[in-house]
Amino acid sequence: MKIDLIKAKELLESGGYTCVLCKGDMTYTSTERGVRPLLQWLDTKTDVAGYSAADKVVGNAAAFLYVLLKVDMVYAPVMSEAAIHTLERHGISAVYDLSVEAIRNRRNTGFCPMETAVQGIDLPTEALAAIKEKLTELA
């Protein structure tokens, strides 16, 4: 495992963060839930190309956003099969402890709305539009 990914994973596990990005001496962290930190970094055009990411849970929606952010590696304790496929198809290493069919919603009554929003989508830009549309719906 790359040193940046090890650092990101350690910060995720010990720092109370939901998402950590590391590259050399540079680190970005967030305590926001879901895809919000990834959307914030995309919206503010934060350059995290080549960073390693550690995230609490990575579903396919998050995977598409990581593709758009151009990170090198993504670690999550739980990652959906679709997310693994999306990351690897775009040349991003996927490292996880547990692979699941799909990410469940917070009440465990069905699939995560973000996972459902990007179902059947292959292009990261189309996924971004679907994610934003779903967040507007849920607001």
PDB file of C-alpha atoms in Angstrom:
ATOM      1  CA  MET A   1       0.000   0.000   0.000  1.00  0.00           C
ATOM      2  CA  LYS A   2       1.277   3.443  -0.952  1.00  0.00           C
ATOM      3  CA  ILE A   3       2.490   5.678   1.926  1.00  0.00           C
ATOM      4  CA  ASP A   4      -0.123   8.379   1.147  1.00  0.00           C
ATOM      5  CA  LEU A   5      -2.907   5.809   1.367  1.00  0.00           C
ATOM      6  CA  ILE A   6      -1.561   4.455   4.655  1.00  0.00           C
ATOM      7  CA  LYS A   7      -1.478   7.999   6.067  1.00  0.00           C
ATOM      8  CA  ALA A   8      -5.026   8.724   4.831  1.00  0.00           C
ATOM      9  CA  LYS A   9      -6.303   5.449   6.302  1.00  0.00           C
ATOM     10  CA  GLU A  10      -4.652   6.129   9.676  1.00  0.00           C
ATOM     11  CA  LEU A  11      -6.151   9.651   9.814  1.00  0.00           C
ATOM     12  CA  LEU A  12      -9.572   8.280   8.875  1.00  0.00           C
ATOM     13  CA  GLU A  13      -9.408   5.706  11.667  1.00  0.00           C
ATOM     14  CA  SER A  14      -7.974   7.965  14.385  1.00  0.00           C
ATOM     15  CA  GLY A  15      -9.078  11.503  13.556  1.00  0.00           C
ATOM     16  CA  GLY A  16     -12.863  11.292  13.580  1.00  0.00           C
ATOM     17  CA  TYR A  17     -13.049  12.164   9.886  1.00  0.00           C
ATOM     18  CA  THR A  18     -15.392  10.768   7.259  1.00  0.00           C
ATOM     19  CA  CYS A  19     -13.025  11.430   4.366  1.00  0.00           C
ATOM     20  CA  VAL A  20      -9.275  12.090   4.111  1.00  0.00           C
ATOM     21  CA  LEU A  21      -7.116  12.897   1.074  1.00  0.00           C
ATOM     22  CA  CYS A  22      -3.306  12.771   1.315  1.00  0.00           C
ATOM     23  CA  LYS A  23      -0.390  13.477  -1.018  1.00  0.00           C
ATOM     24  CA  GLY A  24       3.043  14.063   0.474  1.00  0.00           C
ATOM     25  CA  ASP A  25       2.725  16.807   3.101  1.00  0.00           C
ATOM     26  CA  MET A  26      -0.699  17.928   1.847  1.00  0.00           C
ATOM     27  CA  THR A  27      -3.858  16.685   3.560  1.00  0.00           C
ATOM     28  CA  TYR A  28      -7.553  17.488   3.121  1.00  0.00           C
ATOM     29  CA  THR A  29     -10.066  16.214   5.661  1.00  0.00           C
ATOM     30  CA  SER A  30     -13.815  16.359   6.146  1.00  0.00           C
ATOM     31  CA  THR A  31     -16.377  15.370   8.745  1.00  0.00           C
ATOM     32  CA  GLU A  32     -19.279  15.802   6.295  1.00  0.00           C
ATOM     33  CA  ARG A  33     -21.320  12.695   5.527  1.00  0.00           C
ATOM     34  CA  GLY A  34     -21.929  10.971   2.227  1.00  0.00           C
ATOM     35  CA  VAL A  35     -20.735  12.522  -1.023  1.00  0.00           C
ATOM     36  CA  ARG A  36     -20.794  16.106   0.296  1.00  0.00           C
ATOM     37  CA  PRO A  37     -17.040  16.517   0.844  1.00  0.00           C
ATOM     38  CA  LEU A  38     -16.303  15.202  -2.644  1.00  0.00           C
ATOM     39  CA  LEU A  39     -18.833  17.592  -4.182  1.00  0.00           C
ATOM     40  CA  GLN A  40     -17.352  20.509  -2.197  1.00  0.00           C
ATOM     41  CA  TRP A  41     -13.849  19.733  -3.485  1.00  0.00           C
ATOM     42  CA  LEU A  42     -15.190  19.457  -7.046  1.00  0.00           C
ATOM     43  CA  ASP A  43     -17.231  22.682  -6.748  1.00  0.00           C
ATOM     44  CA  THR A  44     -14.262  24.639  -5.357  1.00  0.00           C
ATOM     45  CA  LYS A  45     -11.974  23.115  -8.009  1.00  0.00           C
ATOM     46  CA  THR A  46      -9.621  21.823  -5.296  1.00  0.00           C
ATOM     47  CA  ASP A  47      -6.729  20.130  -7.096  1.00  0.00           C
ATOM     48  CA  VAL A  48      -6.416  16.677  -5.538  1.00  0.00           C
ATOM     49  CA  ALA A  49      -5.179  14.871  -8.664  1.00  0.00           C
ATOM     50  CA  GLY A  50      -2.795  12.115  -7.647  1.00  0.00           C
ATOM     51  CA  TYR A  51      -3.944  12.073  -4.006  1.00  0.00           C
ATOM     52  CA  SER A  52      -4.816   8.936  -2.071  1.00  0.00           C
ATOM     53  CA  ALA A  53      -8.247   8.897  -0.421  1.00  0.00           C
ATOM     54  CA  ALA A  54      -9.667   7.132   2.606  1.00  0.00           C
ATOM     55  CA  ASP A  55     -13.430   7.236   3.055  1.00  0.00           C
ATOM     56  CA  LYS A  56     -15.833   5.602   5.549  1.00  0.00           C
ATOM     57  CA  VAL A  57     -18.001   4.044   2.809  1.00  0.00           C
ATOM     58  CA  VAL A  58     -17.613   4.156  -0.967  1.00  0.00           C
ATOM     59  CA  GLY A  59     -20.547   3.451  -3.218  1.00  0.00           C
ATOM     60  CA  ASN A  60     -20.648   3.955  -6.960  1.00  0.00           C
ATOM     61  CA  ALA A  61     -21.686   7.623  -6.674  1.00  0.00           C
ATOM     62  CA  ALA A  62     -18.589   8.383  -4.591  1.00  0.00           C
ATOM     63  CA  ALA A  63     -16.459   6.317  -6.989  1.00  0.00           C
ATOM     64  CA  PHE A  64     -17.575   8.485  -9.925  1.00  0.00           C
ATOM     65  CA  LEU A  65     -16.724  11.625  -7.937  1.00  0.00           C
ATOM     66  CA  TYR A  66     -13.278  10.241  -7.096  1.00  0.00           C
ATOM     67  CA  VAL A  67     -12.776   9.653 -10.841  1.00  0.00           C
ATOM     68  CA  LEU A  68     -13.639  13.314 -11.500  1.00  0.00           C
ATOM     69  CA  LEU A  69     -11.273  14.381  -8.688  1.00  0.00           C
ATOM     70  CA  LYS A  70      -8.530  12.306 -10.388  1.00  0.00           C
ATOM     71  CA  VAL A  71      -7.263  10.588  -7.237  1.00  0.00           C
ATOM     72  CA  ASP A  72      -4.832   7.648  -7.547  1.00  0.00           C
ATOM     73  CA  MET A  73      -6.129   5.292  -4.852  1.00  0.00           C
ATOM     74  CA  VAL A  74      -9.226   4.927  -2.689  1.00  0.00           C
ATOM     75  CA  TYR A  75      -9.526   2.973   0.569  1.00  0.00           C
ATOM     76  CA  ALA A  76     -12.785   2.270   2.388  1.00  0.00           C
ATOM     77  CA  PRO A  77     -13.720  -0.263   5.058  1.00  0.00           C
ATOM     78  CA  VAL A  78     -16.863  -0.923   2.952  1.00  0.00           C
ATOM     79  CA  MET A  79     -17.028  -0.528  -0.831  1.00  0.00           C
ATOM     80  CA  SER A  80     -19.728  -1.563  -3.282  1.00  0.00           C
ATOM     81  CA  GLU A  81     -18.951  -3.920  -6.163  1.00  0.00           C
ATOM     82  CA  ALA A  82     -20.033  -1.230  -8.640  1.00  0.00           C
ATOM     83  CA  ALA A  83     -17.650   1.272  -7.002  1.00  0.00           C
ATOM     84  CA  ILE A  84     -14.741  -1.164  -7.265  1.00  0.00           C
ATOM     85  CA  HIS A  85     -15.541  -1.705 -10.946  1.00  0.00           C
ATOM     86  CA  THR A  86     -15.843   2.054 -11.645  1.00  0.00           C
ATOM     87  CA  LEU A  87     -12.591   2.923  -9.883  1.00  0.00           C
ATOM     88  CA  GLU A  88     -10.588   0.147 -11.508  1.00  0.00           C
ATOM     89  CA  ARG A  89     -12.053   0.861 -14.965  1.00  0.00           C
ATOM     90  CA  HIS A  90     -10.701   4.411 -14.611  1.00  0.00           C
ATOM     91  CA  GLY A  91      -7.252   3.311 -13.415  1.00  0.00           C
ATOM     92  CA  ILE A  92      -7.794   4.047  -9.723  1.00  0.00           C
ATOM     93  CA  SER A  93      -6.689   1.406  -7.206  1.00  0.00           C
ATOM     94  CA  ALA A  94      -9.557   0.267  -4.972  1.00  0.00           C
ATOM     95  CA  VAL A  95      -8.555  -0.987  -1.507  1.00  0.00           C
ATOM     96  CA  TYR A  96     -11.276  -2.191   0.861  1.00  0.00           C
ATOM     97  CA  ASP A  97     -11.925  -4.453   3.809  1.00  0.00           C
ATOM     98  CA  LEU A  98     -15.411  -5.565   2.755  1.00  0.00           C
ATOM     99  CA  SER A  99     -17.023  -5.647  -0.683  1.00  0.00           C
ATOM    100  CA  VAL A 100     -20.835  -5.467  -0.739  1.00  0.00           C
ATOM    101  CA  GLU A 101     -23.365  -5.753  -3.549  1.00  0.00           C
ATOM    102  CA  ALA A 102     -24.587  -2.189  -2.931  1.00  0.00           C
ATOM    103  CA  ILE A 103     -24.472   0.440  -0.190  1.00  0.00           C
ATOM    104  CA  ARG A 104     -27.570   0.473   2.014  1.00  0.00           C
ATOM    105  CA  ASN A 105     -29.326   3.623   3.217  1.00  0.00           C
ATOM    106  CA  ARG A 106     -28.778   4.870   6.768  1.00  0.00           C
ATOM    107  CA  ARG A 107     -31.979   3.219   8.032  1.00  0.00           C
ATOM    108  CA  ASN A 108     -31.060  -0.046   6.304  1.00  0.00           C
ATOM    109  CA  THR A 109     -34.440  -0.154   4.563  1.00  0.00           C
ATOM    110  CA  GLY A 110     -33.064  -0.227   1.021  1.00  0.00           C
ATOM    111  CA  PHE A 111     -30.218   0.973  -1.154  1.00  0.00           C
ATOM    112  CA  CYS A 112     -28.498   4.306  -0.629  1.00  0.00           C
ATOM    113  CA  PRO A 113     -30.243   7.000  -2.719  1.00  0.00           C
ATOM    114  CA  MET A 114     -26.902   8.023  -4.250  1.00  0.00           C
ATOM    115  CA  GLU A 115     -26.164   4.420  -5.251  1.00  0.00           C
ATOM    116  CA  THR A 116     -29.607   4.245  -6.872  1.00  0.00           C
ATOM    117  CA  ALA A 117     -29.164   7.641  -8.594  1.00  0.00           C
ATOM    118  CA  VAL A 118     -26.121   6.473 -10.580  1.00  0.00           C
ATOM    119  CA  GLN A 119     -27.378   2.969 -11.383  1.00  0.00           C
ATOM    120  CA  GLY A 120     -26.910   2.227 -15.090  1.00  0.00           C
ATOM    121  CA  ILE A 121     -24.646   5.262 -15.632  1.00  0.00           C
ATOM    122  CA  ASP A 122     -21.193   4.800 -17.150  1.00  0.00           C
ATOM    123  CA  LEU A 123     -19.910   8.369 -17.568  1.00  0.00           C
ATOM    124  CA  PRO A 124     -18.615  10.303 -14.538  1.00  0.00           C
ATOM    125  CA  THR A 125     -20.081  13.603 -15.790  1.00  0.00           C
ATOM    126  CA  GLU A 126     -23.538  12.008 -16.148  1.00  0.00           C
ATOM    127  CA  ALA A 127     -23.154  10.554 -12.655  1.00  0.00           C
ATOM    128  CA  LEU A 128     -22.331  14.013 -11.266  1.00  0.00           C
ATOM    129  CA  ALA A 129     -25.511  15.446 -12.793  1.00  0.00           C
ATOM    130  CA  ALA A 130     -27.595  12.548 -11.400  1.00  0.00           C
ATOM    131  CA  ILE A 131     -26.055  12.972  -7.917  1.00  0.00           C
ATOM    132  CA  LYS A 132     -26.779  16.715  -7.854  1.00  0.00           C
ATOM    133  CA  GLU A 133     -30.335  16.106  -9.077  1.00  0.00           C
ATOM    134  CA  LYS A 134     -30.929  13.501  -6.344  1.00  0.00           C
ATOM    135  CA  LEU A 135     -29.519  15.806  -3.630  1.00  0.00           C
ATOM    136  CA  THR A 136     -31.877  18.571  -4.801  1.00  0.00           C
ATOM    137  CA  GLU A 137     -34.786  16.089  -4.627  1.00  0.00           C
ATOM    138  CA  LEU A 138     -33.823  15.033  -1.094  1.00  0.00           C
ATOM    139  CA  ALA A 139     -33.335  18.598   0.199  1.00  0.00           C
TER     140      ALA A 139
END
